[in-house]
Coordinates of C-alpha atoms in Angstrom, one line a residue:
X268 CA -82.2 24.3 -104.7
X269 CA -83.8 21.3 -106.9
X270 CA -85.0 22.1 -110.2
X271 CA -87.4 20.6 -112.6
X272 CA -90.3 20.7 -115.1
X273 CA -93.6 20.6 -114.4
X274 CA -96.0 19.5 -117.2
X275 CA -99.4 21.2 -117.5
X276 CA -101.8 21.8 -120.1
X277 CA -100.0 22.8 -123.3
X278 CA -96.5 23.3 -122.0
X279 CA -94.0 21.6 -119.6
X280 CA -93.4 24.3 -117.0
X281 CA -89.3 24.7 -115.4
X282 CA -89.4 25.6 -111.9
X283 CA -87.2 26.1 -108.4
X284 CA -87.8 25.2 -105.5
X285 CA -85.9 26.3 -102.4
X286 CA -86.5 25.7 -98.8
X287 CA -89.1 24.0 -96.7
X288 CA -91.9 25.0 -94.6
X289 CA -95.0 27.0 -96.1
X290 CA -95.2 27.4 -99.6
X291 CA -94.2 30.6 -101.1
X292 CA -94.7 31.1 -104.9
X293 CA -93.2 33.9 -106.5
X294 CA -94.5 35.0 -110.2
X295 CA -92.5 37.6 -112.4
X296 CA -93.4 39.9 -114.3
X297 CA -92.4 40.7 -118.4
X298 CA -89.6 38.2 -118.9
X299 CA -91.4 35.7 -116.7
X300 CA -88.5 34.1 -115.6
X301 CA -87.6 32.2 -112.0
X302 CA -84.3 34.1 -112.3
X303 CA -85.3 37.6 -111.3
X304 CA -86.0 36.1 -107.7
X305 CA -83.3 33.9 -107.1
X306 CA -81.4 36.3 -104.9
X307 CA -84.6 36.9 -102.5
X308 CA -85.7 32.9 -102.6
X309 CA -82.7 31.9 -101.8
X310 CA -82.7 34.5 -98.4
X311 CA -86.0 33.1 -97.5
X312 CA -85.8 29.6 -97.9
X313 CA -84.7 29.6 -94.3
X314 CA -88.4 29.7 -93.2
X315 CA -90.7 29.3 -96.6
X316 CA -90.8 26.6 -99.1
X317 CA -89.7 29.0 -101.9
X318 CA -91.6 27.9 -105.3
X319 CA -90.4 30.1 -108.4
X320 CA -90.8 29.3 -112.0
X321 CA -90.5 30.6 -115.7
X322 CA -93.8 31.2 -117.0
X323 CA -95.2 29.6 -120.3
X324 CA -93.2 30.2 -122.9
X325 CA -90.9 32.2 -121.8
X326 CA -87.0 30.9 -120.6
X327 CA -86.9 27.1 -119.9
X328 CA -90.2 26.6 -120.3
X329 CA -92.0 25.6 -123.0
X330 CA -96.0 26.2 -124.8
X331 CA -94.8 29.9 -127.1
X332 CA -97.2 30.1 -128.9
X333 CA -98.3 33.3 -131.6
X334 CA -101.9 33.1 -130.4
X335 CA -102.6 36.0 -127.3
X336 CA -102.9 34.6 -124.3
X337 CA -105.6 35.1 -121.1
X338 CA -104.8 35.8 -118.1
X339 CA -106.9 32.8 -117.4
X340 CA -104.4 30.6 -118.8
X341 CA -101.5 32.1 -116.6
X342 CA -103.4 31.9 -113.6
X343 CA -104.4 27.9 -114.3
X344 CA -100.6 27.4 -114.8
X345 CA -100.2 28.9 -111.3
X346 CA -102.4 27.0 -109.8
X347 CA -101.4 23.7 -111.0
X348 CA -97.8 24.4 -109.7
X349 CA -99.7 24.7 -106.3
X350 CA -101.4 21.4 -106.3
X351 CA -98.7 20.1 -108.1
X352 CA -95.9 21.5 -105.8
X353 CA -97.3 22.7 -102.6
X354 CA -100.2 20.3 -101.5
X355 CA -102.7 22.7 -103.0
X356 CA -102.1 26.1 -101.2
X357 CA -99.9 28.6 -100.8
X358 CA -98.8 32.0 -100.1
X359 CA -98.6 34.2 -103.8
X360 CA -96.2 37.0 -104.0
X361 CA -95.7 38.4 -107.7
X362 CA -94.1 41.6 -109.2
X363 CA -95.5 43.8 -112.2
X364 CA -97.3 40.8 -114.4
X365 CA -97.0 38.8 -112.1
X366 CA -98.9 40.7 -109.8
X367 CA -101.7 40.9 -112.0
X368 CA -101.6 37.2 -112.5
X369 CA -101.5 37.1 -109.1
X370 CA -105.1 39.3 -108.5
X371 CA -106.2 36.9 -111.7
X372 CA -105.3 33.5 -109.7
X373 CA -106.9 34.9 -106.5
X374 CA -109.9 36.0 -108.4
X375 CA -110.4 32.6 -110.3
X376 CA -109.0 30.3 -108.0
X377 CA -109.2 31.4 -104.3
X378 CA -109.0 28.0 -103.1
X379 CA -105.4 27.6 -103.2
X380 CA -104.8 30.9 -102.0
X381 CA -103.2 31.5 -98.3
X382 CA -102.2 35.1 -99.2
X383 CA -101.6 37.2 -101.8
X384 CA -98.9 40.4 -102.2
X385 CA -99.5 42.0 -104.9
X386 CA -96.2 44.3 -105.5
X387 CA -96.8 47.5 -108.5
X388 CA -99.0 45.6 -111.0
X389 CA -99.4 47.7 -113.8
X390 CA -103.0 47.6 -114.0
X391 CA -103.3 50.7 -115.4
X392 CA -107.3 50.4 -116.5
X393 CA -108.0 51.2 -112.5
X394 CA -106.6 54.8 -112.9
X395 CA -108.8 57.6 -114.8
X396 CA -109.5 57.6 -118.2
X397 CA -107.7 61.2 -118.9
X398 CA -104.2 59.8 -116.8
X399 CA -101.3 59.8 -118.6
X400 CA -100.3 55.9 -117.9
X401 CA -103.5 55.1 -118.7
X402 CA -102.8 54.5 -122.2
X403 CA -99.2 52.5 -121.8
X404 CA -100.4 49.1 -123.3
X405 CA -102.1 50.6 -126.4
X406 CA -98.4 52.6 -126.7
X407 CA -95.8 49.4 -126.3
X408 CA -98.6 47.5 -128.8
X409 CA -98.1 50.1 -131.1
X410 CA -94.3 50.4 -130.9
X411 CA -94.2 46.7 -131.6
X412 CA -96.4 46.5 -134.5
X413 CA -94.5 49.3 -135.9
X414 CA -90.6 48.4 -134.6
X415 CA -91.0 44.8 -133.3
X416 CA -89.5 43.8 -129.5
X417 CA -86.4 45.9 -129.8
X418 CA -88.5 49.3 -130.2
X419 CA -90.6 48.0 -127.9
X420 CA -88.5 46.8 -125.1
X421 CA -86.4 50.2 -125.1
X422 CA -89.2 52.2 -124.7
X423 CA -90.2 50.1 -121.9
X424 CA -87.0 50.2 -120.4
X425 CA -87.3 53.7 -120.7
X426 CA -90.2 54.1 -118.5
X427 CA -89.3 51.6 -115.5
X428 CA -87.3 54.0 -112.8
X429 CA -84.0 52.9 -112.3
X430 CA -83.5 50.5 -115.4
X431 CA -79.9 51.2 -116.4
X432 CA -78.3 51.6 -113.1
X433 CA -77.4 48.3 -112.2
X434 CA -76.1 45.6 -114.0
X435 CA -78.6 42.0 -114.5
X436 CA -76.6 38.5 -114.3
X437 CA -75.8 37.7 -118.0
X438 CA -77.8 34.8 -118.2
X439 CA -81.0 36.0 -117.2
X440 CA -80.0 39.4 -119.6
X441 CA -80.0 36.9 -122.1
X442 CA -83.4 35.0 -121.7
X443 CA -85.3 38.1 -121.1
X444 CA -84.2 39.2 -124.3
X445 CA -84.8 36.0 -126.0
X446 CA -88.5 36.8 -124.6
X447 CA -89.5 39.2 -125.8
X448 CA -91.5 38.3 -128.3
X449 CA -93.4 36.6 -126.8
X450 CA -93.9 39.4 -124.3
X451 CA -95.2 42.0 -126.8
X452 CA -96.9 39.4 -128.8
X453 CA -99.0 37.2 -126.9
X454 CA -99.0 38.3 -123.6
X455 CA -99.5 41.9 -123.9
X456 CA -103.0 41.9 -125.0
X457 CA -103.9 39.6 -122.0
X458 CA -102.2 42.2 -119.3
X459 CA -104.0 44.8 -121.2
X460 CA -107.0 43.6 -121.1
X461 CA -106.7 42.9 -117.0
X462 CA -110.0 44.5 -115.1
X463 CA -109.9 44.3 -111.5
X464 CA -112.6 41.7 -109.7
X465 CA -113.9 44.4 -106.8
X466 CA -116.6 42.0 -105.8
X467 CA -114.6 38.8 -105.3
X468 CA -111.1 40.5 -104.0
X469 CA -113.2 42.4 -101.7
X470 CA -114.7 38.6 -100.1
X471 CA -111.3 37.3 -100.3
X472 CA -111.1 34.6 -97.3
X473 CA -107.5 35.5 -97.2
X474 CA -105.1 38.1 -96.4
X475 CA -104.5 40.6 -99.6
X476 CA -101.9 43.2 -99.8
X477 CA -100.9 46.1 -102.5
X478 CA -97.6 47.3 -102.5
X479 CA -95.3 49.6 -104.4
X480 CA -91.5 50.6 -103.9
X481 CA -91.0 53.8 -102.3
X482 CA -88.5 54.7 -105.1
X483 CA -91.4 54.8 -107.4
X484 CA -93.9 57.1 -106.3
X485 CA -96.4 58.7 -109.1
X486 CA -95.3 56.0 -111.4
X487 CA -98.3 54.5 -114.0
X488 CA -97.0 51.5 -112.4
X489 CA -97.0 52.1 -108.8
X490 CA -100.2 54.0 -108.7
X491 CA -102.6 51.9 -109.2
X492 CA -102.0 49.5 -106.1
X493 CA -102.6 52.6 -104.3
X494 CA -106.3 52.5 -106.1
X495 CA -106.7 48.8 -106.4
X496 CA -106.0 48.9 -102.3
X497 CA -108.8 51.5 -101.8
X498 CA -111.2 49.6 -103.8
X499 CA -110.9 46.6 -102.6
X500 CA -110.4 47.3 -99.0
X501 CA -106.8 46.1 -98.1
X502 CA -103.6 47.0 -97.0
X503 CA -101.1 49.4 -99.3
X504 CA -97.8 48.9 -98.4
X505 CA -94.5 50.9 -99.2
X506 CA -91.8 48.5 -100.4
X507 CA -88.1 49.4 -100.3
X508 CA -86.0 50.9 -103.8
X509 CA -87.3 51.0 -106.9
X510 CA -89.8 48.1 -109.0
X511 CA -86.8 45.6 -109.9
X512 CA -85.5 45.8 -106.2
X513 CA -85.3 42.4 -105.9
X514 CA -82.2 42.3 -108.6
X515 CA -80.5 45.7 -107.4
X516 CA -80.8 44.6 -103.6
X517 CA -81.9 41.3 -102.8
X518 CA -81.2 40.6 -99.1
X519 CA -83.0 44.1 -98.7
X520 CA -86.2 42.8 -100.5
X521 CA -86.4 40.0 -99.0
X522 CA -86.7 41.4 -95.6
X523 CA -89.6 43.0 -96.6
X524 CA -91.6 40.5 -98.0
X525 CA -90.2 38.1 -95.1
X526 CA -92.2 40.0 -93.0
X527 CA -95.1 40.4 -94.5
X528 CA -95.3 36.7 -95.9
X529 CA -94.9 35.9 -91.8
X530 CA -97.9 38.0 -90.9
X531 CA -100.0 36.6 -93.2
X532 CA -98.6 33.0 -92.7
X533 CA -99.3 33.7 -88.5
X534 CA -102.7 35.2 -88.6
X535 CA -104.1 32.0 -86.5
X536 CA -100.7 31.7 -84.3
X537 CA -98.7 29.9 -85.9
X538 CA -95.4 30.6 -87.6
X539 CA -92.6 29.0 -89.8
X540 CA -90.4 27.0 -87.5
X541 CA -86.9 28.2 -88.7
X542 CA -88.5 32.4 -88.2
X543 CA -89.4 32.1 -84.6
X544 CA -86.4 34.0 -82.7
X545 CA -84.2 34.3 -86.0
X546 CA -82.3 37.7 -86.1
X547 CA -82.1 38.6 -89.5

């Protein structure tokens, strides 16, 4: 693994990068930090150039700022770690946030997409005004104007399934905390604020794909891939465990997405050298 920071606009961004062959960059969600897939990169760095990365402000890198932040802003920062790190394209898997940044980056920047899977973004503004999760961002805002992060962050703990029953590595336990702040305060209003891009997903000239994990049925967060899937035309997907998977059973994880990121890299014939004839 070599590690470094990547300066862009406003702040100097820390990333990993493990592996060679096609470029896989993996966003996080809250916490944006390159340590929740380090378990999974690390797995699939046999067969993908595995590009992870803590987002602005948050962790090791640096631009916190009070002011809320766009989506926009997230997504640019993604795609200057793919010019920047990946020779301008690249296959996109994110989680939760991240996989709303991820739908953000392939609405605004296409270009520098290969792929995209986009695993339980909580995009909760696709579901029906009168559902329950529909009004989980106005909730956690409130909480944190009223309690700050740490009435925040439990309550959000509180509604992620299976939170509780495994332990985090310390270290990234302690930077998540140390973010979140930032979380509730500047990027909250931007993942709020997320409203799906039907017309330009649906024209994607690449391969898009809504998951969730199979642990988390009927969850605010899991359903609306089902509906972003349906209205955009592409492929739902059921993931294994539960929506932090990727910490509670990495090796497991990763098998999924190894096969989905290989489908999507093979669509014209051609797969990543190390994969072809690789028992896993």
């Amino acid at each position: 693994m070599r590690s470094g920071v990547f300066e862009v606009e406003g702040a100097g961004l820390y990333y990993e990068v493990r592996g060679t062959g096609p470029a896989l960059l993996m966003i996080s969600g809250a916490g944006g930090d390159a340590g929740y897939y380090s378990g999974i990169a690390a797995t699939l760095s046999d067969a993908f150039m595995v590009i992870s990365y803590d987002r602005r402000g948050n962790s090791r890198s640096s631009g916190r700022s009070r002011a809320p932040m766009e989506l926009a802003v997230q997504a640019a920062d993604a795609r200057a770690l793919i010019d920047g790190l990946a020779g301008g394209r690249a296959l996109v898997f994110g989680n939760s946030g991240g996989a709303i940044i991820g739908l953000t980056l392939a609405a605004l920047h296409p270009e520098v997409m290969a792929g995209l899977i986009a695993h339980e973004p909580p995009a909760v503004n696709v579901l029906p005004d009168t559902d329950p999760g529909h009004g989980f961002f106005a909730e956690l805002a409130a909480l944190y104007e009223q309690g700050g992060a740490p009435a925040a962050g439990r309550r959000f703990a509180e509604t992620i399934r299976g939170e509780g029953t495994y332990r985090w590595p310390a270290d990234l336990w302690k930077r998540f905390l140390g973010n979140q702040d930032h979380l509730f305060g500047t990027e909250w209003p931007g993942f709020a604020a997320f409203r799906l891009d039907e017309t330009v997903l649906k024209s994607a000239p690449f391969p898009v794909v809504l998951g969730a994990g199979a642990e988390d049925r009927g969850t605010y967060y899991a359903r609306p891939s089902i509906e972003i899937a349906r209205r955009i035309g592409a492929p739902w997907v059921e993931f294994p465990g539960i929506h932090m998977e990727f910490l509670r059973n990495p090796a497991q994880f990763a098998s999924a997405v190894r096969v989905l990121a290989t489908q999507m890299h093979s669509r014209d014939g051609d797969v990543p050298e190390l994969w072809q004839g690789t028992a896993q």
